[in-house]
Short mmCIF file of C-alpha atoms and ligand atoms in Angstrom, two decimals:
data_model
loop_
_atom_site.label_atom_id
_atom_site.label_comp_id
_atom_site.label_asym_id
_atom_site.label_seq_id
_atom_site.Cartn_x
_atom_site.Cartn_y
_atom_site.Cartn_z
CA MET C 27 176.46 61.99 326.09
CA SER C 28 179.20 64.22 324.90
CA SER C 29 177.67 66.93 322.80
CA ASN C 30 178.41 70.18 321.11
CA SER C 31 178.09 72.55 324.06
CA LEU C 32 177.00 75.37 321.74
CA ILE C 33 173.70 73.97 320.93
CA SER C 34 170.85 72.71 323.12
CA GLU C 35 169.49 69.19 322.54
CA ASN C 36 166.26 70.65 321.36
CA THR C 37 167.98 72.42 318.34
CA PRO C 38 167.58 70.36 315.16
CA HIS C 39 170.82 68.42 314.78
CA LEU C 40 172.58 65.38 313.31
CA LEU C 41 173.59 62.86 316.00
CA VAL C 42 177.01 61.19 315.58
CA LEU C 43 177.27 57.99 317.62
CA GLY C 44 180.93 56.78 318.15
CA MET C 45 181.69 53.03 318.32
CA GLY C 46 185.47 53.17 317.81
CA GLY C 47 187.36 51.47 314.94
CA THR C 48 190.29 52.58 312.81
CA ILE C 49 188.53 55.86 312.15
CA ALA C 50 189.20 56.57 315.84
CA GLY C 51 192.67 54.82 315.71
CA LEU C 52 196.15 56.14 316.43
CA ALA C 53 199.43 54.80 315.02
CA PRO C 54 202.67 55.25 317.13
CA ASN C 55 204.65 55.83 313.91
CA PRO C 56 202.19 56.94 311.35
CA GLN C 57 204.75 58.04 308.79
CA GLU C 58 206.76 54.84 308.80
CA ASN C 59 204.03 52.31 309.44
CA PRO C 60 200.43 53.58 309.34
CA LEU C 61 199.03 50.06 309.29
CA GLN C 62 200.39 49.25 312.79
CA TYR C 63 197.96 51.10 315.05
CA GLU C 64 195.41 50.74 317.81
CA ALA C 65 191.79 51.19 316.97
CA GLY C 66 189.33 53.07 319.17
CA GLN C 67 191.67 55.60 320.75
CA VAL C 68 190.18 59.00 319.72
CA GLY C 69 186.86 60.22 321.14
CA VAL C 70 183.97 60.79 318.75
CA ASP C 71 183.71 64.43 319.88
CA THR C 72 187.34 64.94 318.49
CA LEU C 73 186.38 63.27 315.20
CA VAL C 74 183.40 65.57 314.93
CA ALA C 75 185.44 68.65 315.83
CA GLN C 76 187.81 67.86 312.96
CA VAL C 77 185.07 68.19 310.31
CA GLU C 78 182.74 70.74 312.09
CA SER C 79 184.02 73.74 310.15
CA VAL C 80 183.30 72.20 306.77
CA VAL C 81 179.85 70.63 307.31
CA PRO C 82 177.15 72.28 305.28
CA VAL C 83 175.90 75.66 306.80
CA GLY C 84 173.03 75.25 309.31
CA VAL C 85 173.95 71.61 310.13
CA ASN C 86 174.46 71.32 313.95
CA LEU C 87 176.21 68.26 315.29
CA VAL C 88 175.89 66.42 318.60
CA SER C 89 178.05 63.42 319.42
CA ARG C 90 177.67 60.51 321.76
CA GLN C 91 180.22 57.83 322.49
CA VAL C 92 178.46 54.43 322.66
CA ALA C 93 181.70 52.44 322.73
CA ASN C 94 185.30 53.02 321.70
CA ILE C 95 186.58 49.58 320.68
CA ASN C 96 188.36 47.69 317.91
CA SER C 97 185.20 46.23 316.26
CA ARG C 98 186.67 42.70 316.28
CA ASN C 99 185.70 42.82 319.99
CA LEU C 100 182.17 43.79 319.23
CA THR C 101 179.70 42.09 321.62
CA ASP C 102 176.01 41.37 321.68
CA ALA C 103 175.72 43.96 324.43
CA HIS C 104 177.36 46.66 322.23
CA LEU C 105 174.73 45.99 319.59
CA THR C 106 171.94 46.26 322.17
CA SER C 107 173.37 49.69 323.29
CA LEU C 108 173.74 50.85 319.78
CA GLY C 109 170.33 49.73 318.62
CA LEU C 110 168.60 51.33 321.61
CA ALA C 111 170.51 54.65 320.96
CA VAL C 112 169.47 54.56 317.22
CA ARG C 113 165.85 53.90 318.11
CA GLU C 114 165.82 56.72 320.71
CA ALA C 115 167.34 59.16 318.18
CA LEU C 116 164.95 58.20 315.40
CA LEU C 117 162.04 59.03 317.73
CA ASP C 118 163.65 62.37 318.75
CA ALA C 119 162.08 65.20 316.83
CA ALA C 120 165.35 67.25 317.23
CA VAL C 121 167.42 64.58 315.44
CA ARG C 122 167.35 65.00 311.67
CA GLY C 123 169.71 62.13 310.88
CA ILE C 124 172.19 59.79 312.55
CA VAL C 125 175.83 58.96 311.64
CA ILE C 126 177.65 56.10 313.31
CA THR C 127 181.51 55.86 313.19
CA HIS C 128 182.39 52.13 313.42
CA GLY C 129 185.22 49.71 312.87
CA THR C 130 185.06 48.10 309.47
CA ASP C 131 185.98 44.61 310.63
CA THR C 132 182.48 43.81 311.88
CA ILE C 133 180.58 46.74 310.34
CA GLU C 134 178.96 43.94 308.25
CA GLU C 135 177.17 42.49 311.40
CA THR C 136 176.17 45.98 312.66
CA GLY C 137 174.77 46.86 309.17
CA LEU C 138 172.44 43.84 309.07
CA PHE C 139 171.44 44.29 312.78
CA LEU C 140 170.44 47.87 312.29
CA GLN C 141 168.46 47.12 309.07
CA VAL C 142 166.54 44.38 310.79
CA THR C 143 165.88 46.15 314.13
CA CYS C 144 165.56 49.77 313.07
CA GLY C 145 165.11 49.86 309.24
CA LYS C 146 161.30 50.33 309.29
CA LEU C 147 161.44 53.02 311.98
CA ALA C 148 164.08 54.93 310.06
CA GLN C 149 161.87 54.70 306.96
CA SER C 150 158.70 55.77 308.73
CA GLN C 151 160.50 58.72 310.41
CA SER C 152 162.09 59.64 307.10
CA LYS C 153 165.53 59.79 308.69
CA ARG C 154 168.76 58.36 307.30
CA VAL C 155 171.16 56.36 309.57
CA ILE C 156 174.62 56.28 307.90
CA LEU C 157 177.39 53.95 309.10
CA THR C 158 180.97 54.93 308.23
CA GLY C 159 184.54 54.05 309.21
CA ALA C 160 188.05 54.13 307.82
CA MET C 161 190.87 51.93 306.68
CA LEU C 162 193.59 54.28 307.92
CA PRO C 163 194.06 55.43 311.52
CA SER C 164 193.21 59.10 312.31
CA ASN C 165 196.77 60.28 312.38
CA ALA C 166 198.02 58.47 309.19
CA PRO C 167 199.07 60.65 306.17
CA GLY C 168 195.99 60.76 303.82
CA ALA C 169 193.67 59.34 306.56
CA ASP C 170 190.30 58.51 304.95
CA GLY C 171 188.20 59.03 308.08
CA PRO C 172 187.49 62.72 307.88
CA SER C 173 186.32 62.59 304.23
CA ASN C 174 184.09 59.43 305.04
CA LEU C 175 182.64 61.21 308.04
CA LEU C 176 181.94 64.32 305.99
CA ASP C 177 180.26 62.30 303.25
CA ALA C 178 178.12 60.59 305.90
CA LEU C 179 177.07 63.85 307.49
CA ARG C 180 176.25 65.37 304.08
CA TRP C 181 174.14 62.34 303.05
CA ALA C 182 172.37 62.27 306.48
CA SER C 183 171.54 65.97 306.29
CA THR C 184 170.91 66.69 302.52
CA SER C 185 167.60 66.17 300.96
CA ILE C 186 168.35 63.89 298.03
CA ASP C 187 165.47 63.48 295.64
CA ASN C 188 163.47 60.37 296.59
CA CYS C 189 166.18 58.84 298.83
CA PRO C 190 164.06 57.47 301.65
CA GLY C 191 164.81 57.23 305.32
CA GLY C 192 166.75 54.00 305.95
CA ILE C 193 169.97 52.42 307.15
CA TYR C 194 172.91 53.18 304.73
CA ALA C 195 176.71 53.10 304.74
CA VAL C 196 179.38 55.22 303.11
CA MET C 197 183.07 54.68 302.42
CA ASP C 198 185.47 56.13 299.88
CA GLY C 199 182.85 58.32 298.22
CA ARG C 200 180.32 55.59 297.58
CA GLY C 201 177.22 54.60 299.49
CA CYS C 202 175.17 51.30 299.80
CA MET C 203 172.44 49.90 302.06
CA ALA C 204 174.19 48.87 305.30
CA MET C 205 172.78 45.39 304.91
CA ASP C 206 174.92 44.97 301.79
CA LEU C 207 178.21 45.60 303.58
CA SER C 208 180.84 42.83 303.81
CA LYS C 209 184.45 43.50 304.18
CA ARG C 210 186.12 41.52 301.43
CA HIS C 211 189.56 43.18 301.29
CA ALA C 212 192.15 43.54 303.96
CA THR C 213 193.38 47.08 302.99
CA ALA C 214 191.44 48.67 300.15
CA LEU C 215 189.83 52.03 301.06
CA ASN C 216 186.45 50.80 300.08
CA ALA C 217 186.97 47.29 301.69
CA PRO C 218 183.49 46.90 303.27
CA LEU C 219 181.75 47.87 299.91
CA GLN C 220 183.79 45.46 297.75
CA ASN C 221 180.75 43.24 296.99
CA ALA C 222 178.05 45.76 297.63
CA PRO C 223 176.00 47.38 294.89
CA SER C 224 176.81 50.96 295.55
CA SER C 225 176.23 54.44 294.20
CA SER C 226 178.41 57.56 294.28
CA VAL C 227 177.14 59.50 297.26
CA GLY C 228 176.93 62.81 295.33
CA LEU C 229 174.85 61.07 292.51
CA ILE C 230 172.48 58.54 294.14
CA ASN C 231 171.11 57.11 290.90
CA PRO C 232 167.48 56.12 290.04
CA SER C 233 168.34 52.44 289.41
CA TRP C 234 170.02 52.03 292.75
CA LEU C 235 167.10 53.86 294.43
CA SER C 236 164.61 51.54 292.99
CA GLY C 237 166.50 48.63 294.64
CA VAL C 238 166.41 50.47 297.93
CA LYS C 239 162.66 51.06 297.56
CA ALA C 240 162.14 47.32 296.72
CA VAL C 241 163.88 46.45 300.10
CA GLN C 242 161.84 49.12 302.02
CA ALA C 243 158.60 47.83 300.56
CA VAL C 244 159.22 44.20 301.61
CA TRP C 245 160.58 45.00 305.10
CA SER C 246 157.25 45.27 306.99
CA GLU C 247 158.24 45.22 310.66
CA ASP C 248 161.39 45.71 312.70
CA LEU C 249 162.42 42.80 314.92
CA PRO C 250 162.93 43.33 318.62
CA ILE C 251 166.33 44.28 319.89
CA PRO C 252 167.47 41.47 322.22
CA ARG C 253 168.09 42.70 325.83
CA GLU C 254 171.67 42.46 327.05
CA GLY C 255 172.21 38.93 328.32
CA GLU C 256 169.32 37.52 326.27
CA TRP C 257 171.12 37.10 322.87
CA PRO C 258 170.78 33.54 321.67
CA TRP C 259 174.22 31.85 321.28
CA VAL C 260 174.85 31.07 317.69
CA GLU C 261 178.23 29.83 316.23
CA ILE C 262 179.66 29.85 312.65
CA LEU C 263 181.24 26.55 311.61
CA THR C 264 183.18 26.29 308.43
CA SER C 265 183.15 23.10 306.36
CA HIS C 266 186.54 22.20 304.80
CA ALA C 267 188.59 19.38 303.46
CA GLY C 268 189.22 16.93 306.34
CA ALA C 269 186.31 18.22 308.44
CA ARG C 270 185.60 15.93 311.43
CA PRO C 271 182.26 15.02 313.15
CA GLN C 272 183.82 16.15 316.40
CA THR C 273 183.48 19.79 315.23
CA ILE C 274 179.77 19.33 315.63
CA THR C 275 179.53 16.67 318.41
CA GLN C 276 181.74 18.70 320.83
CA TRP C 277 178.90 21.37 321.00
CA LEU C 278 176.15 18.94 321.82
CA THR C 279 176.66 19.28 325.51
CA SER C 280 176.80 22.98 325.41
CA ALA C 281 173.97 25.60 325.54
CA VAL C 282 174.51 26.66 321.91
CA GLN C 283 171.18 27.48 320.21
CA GLY C 284 172.18 27.71 316.56
CA PHE C 285 174.78 26.95 313.99
CA VAL C 286 175.50 28.84 310.72
CA LEU C 287 177.37 26.51 308.49
CA ALA C 288 179.69 28.22 306.10
CA GLY C 289 179.74 25.45 303.54
CA SER C 290 181.76 24.95 300.38
CA GLY C 291 180.40 25.87 296.92
CA HIS C 292 176.56 26.00 297.03
CA GLY C 293 176.72 25.71 300.91
CA GLY C 294 177.10 21.94 301.07
CA PHE C 295 178.96 20.50 304.04
CA HIS C 296 181.28 17.50 304.57
CA ASP C 297 179.54 14.14 304.75
CA GLY C 298 181.11 13.50 308.09
CA TRP C 299 178.82 16.22 309.52
CA VAL C 300 175.53 14.82 308.39
CA LYS C 301 174.85 12.40 311.34
CA PRO C 302 176.01 14.82 314.11
CA LEU C 303 173.99 17.68 312.54
CA ASP C 304 170.87 15.48 312.57
CA GLU C 305 171.59 14.90 316.28
CA ALA C 306 172.01 18.68 316.84
CA MET C 307 168.71 19.44 315.03
CA ALA C 308 166.97 16.72 317.08
CA GLN C 309 168.19 18.49 320.18
CA GLY C 310 166.55 21.77 318.92
CA ILE C 311 169.65 23.44 317.65
CA ALA C 312 168.71 25.82 314.71
CA LEU C 313 170.60 25.23 311.44
CA VAL C 314 171.25 27.75 308.59
CA ARG C 315 173.40 26.93 305.56
CA THR C 316 175.40 29.51 303.73
CA THR C 317 178.50 29.49 301.40
CA ARG C 318 182.09 30.16 302.44
CA THR C 319 182.90 31.40 298.94
CA GLY C 320 182.16 35.03 299.83
CA ALA C 321 179.70 35.63 297.10
CA GLY C 322 176.49 34.31 295.48
CA THR C 323 173.33 33.01 296.86
CA THR C 324 172.62 29.83 298.89
CA LEU C 325 169.41 28.22 297.74
CA PRO C 326 167.09 25.80 299.56
CA ASN C 327 167.59 22.12 298.59
CA ILE C 328 170.68 22.93 296.42
CA PRO C 329 172.97 20.95 295.98
CA GLU C 330 171.01 18.31 297.99
CA LEU C 331 167.62 18.20 299.77
CA ASP C 332 167.79 20.06 303.13
CA ALA C 333 167.01 18.30 306.35
CA PRO C 334 163.70 19.41 307.54
CA GLY C 335 164.03 22.60 309.58
CA CYS C 336 167.35 23.63 308.06
CA ARG C 337 167.25 27.01 306.29
CA ALA C 338 169.31 28.38 303.38
CA SER C 339 170.73 31.83 303.88
CA GLY C 340 169.83 33.37 300.52
CA SER C 341 172.33 36.15 299.92
CA LEU C 342 173.38 36.55 303.60
CA THR C 343 177.02 35.90 304.27
CA ALA C 344 177.94 33.75 307.33
CA PRO C 345 178.43 36.86 309.65
CA ARG C 346 175.13 38.45 308.66
CA ALA C 347 173.34 35.04 308.78
CA ARG C 348 174.63 34.59 312.37
CA VAL C 349 173.14 37.89 313.49
CA ALA C 350 169.92 37.19 311.57
CA LEU C 351 169.57 33.81 313.22
CA GLN C 352 170.15 35.41 316.70
CA LEU C 353 167.42 38.00 315.91
CA ALA C 354 165.14 35.33 314.49
CA LEU C 355 165.53 33.06 317.49
CA ASN C 356 164.89 35.99 319.93
CA ALA C 357 161.72 37.04 318.04
CA ALA C 358 160.46 33.58 317.98
CA ASN C 359 161.01 33.19 321.77
CA LEU C 360 159.03 36.43 322.39
CA ALA C 361 156.31 35.32 319.95
CA LYS C 362 155.92 32.09 321.81
CA LYS C 363 155.53 33.97 325.13
CA ALA C 364 152.86 36.07 323.43
CA GLY C 365 151.09 32.97 322.13
CA LYS C 366 151.82 33.75 318.44
CA PRO C 367 152.50 30.68 316.34
CA LEU C 368 155.72 32.04 314.51
CA THR C 369 158.91 30.01 314.44
CA TRP C 370 162.54 31.28 313.96
CA GLN C 371 162.31 30.01 310.41
CA ASP C 372 159.40 32.42 309.73
CA TYR C 373 161.42 35.38 311.07
CA PHE C 374 164.69 34.18 309.35
CA ALA C 375 162.81 33.97 305.96
CA ARG C 376 161.80 37.58 306.26
CA ILE C 377 165.39 38.58 306.45
CA ALA C 378 166.91 36.11 303.98
CA ASP C 379 164.25 36.89 301.39
CA LEU C 380 164.87 40.61 301.22
CA PRO C 381 165.48 41.65 297.68
CA GLU C 382 169.08 42.13 296.53
CA ILE C 383 169.99 45.37 294.84
CA ARG C 384 171.85 44.38 291.67
C1 LIG K 13 188.09 47.74 313.58
O1 LIG K 13 187.26 47.12 312.97
O2 LIG K 13 187.81 48.34 314.65
C2 LIG K 13 189.47 47.92 313.12
C3 LIG K 13 189.57 47.85 311.66
C4 LIG K 13 188.92 49.04 311.02
O3 LIG K 13 188.22 49.76 311.51
O4 LIG K 13 189.18 49.12 309.70
#
């Protein structure tokens, strides 16, 4: 752990966990070409040092580097390390709140993962976990990282009327629940919040908070964090014009445990996939359908009746549905060992049926 050497770990503090990303990126020629850079180059202690003098008085900061990567290289093992670090911090009486600096490319997956594995604990401990990142590298003119980090630190430390403990995200002055993130723009400064219902961080408003509370009320129990090496193997397959049966059949000799189908429109897929998908399900491969359109909800038995066992993703995008299916398969494996009659579909439904904030 790299920490502020001036305070002891027992002093109340905010914990900043560094995962890397553009917020920690460096461009060789930031003036001429700020978009050509390497992510995950600057330590989280340096990012924290840049804002330490402007955090609210009395807020102590401790930082810890969990990873320093370009988030397109995020692995299951990184998620395990991050989830365990967040849980440990939520249970640590000295930690008042947690901020995570993360790459925006896969912040969507991490947001859903943390909601499903740590959301209830954050709520019961009344602590906020805030994910943030940046679209410009740390040495670019007008870099957005410092202001995003500062907003996250303020939100994690300030008592905001009625804003419960939970897993949130902030970018470009606006906040949302982390499970609503989805990067839908290549360059916009609020790219991960493009489709998310969000609220200005300084003015968290009552209608938004009622949505947060609806999610908190329904989320009854955190799912287990899979151990490193025990994450189920789940792939995303996109249906498209000219899709071939071989896209499915080539997997049938592998150890893959689940498919998320990013279908067209309502989440339908090419007729050429019907037979091989039946074979996949007969082999025990789990199947979830979602839409490749990037917005809207995928409903059961729309547009056609679903094959028995196949689940619709609700409002989960393909990347979120993939993590949800991994966590659901893992939870069902553990339930089976404990003699509980719960299936992956039971666990998946808990995630997919969370209310949307709109
Ligand atoms: C990354 O996801 O690590 C790079 C892109 C970004 O942070 O915006």
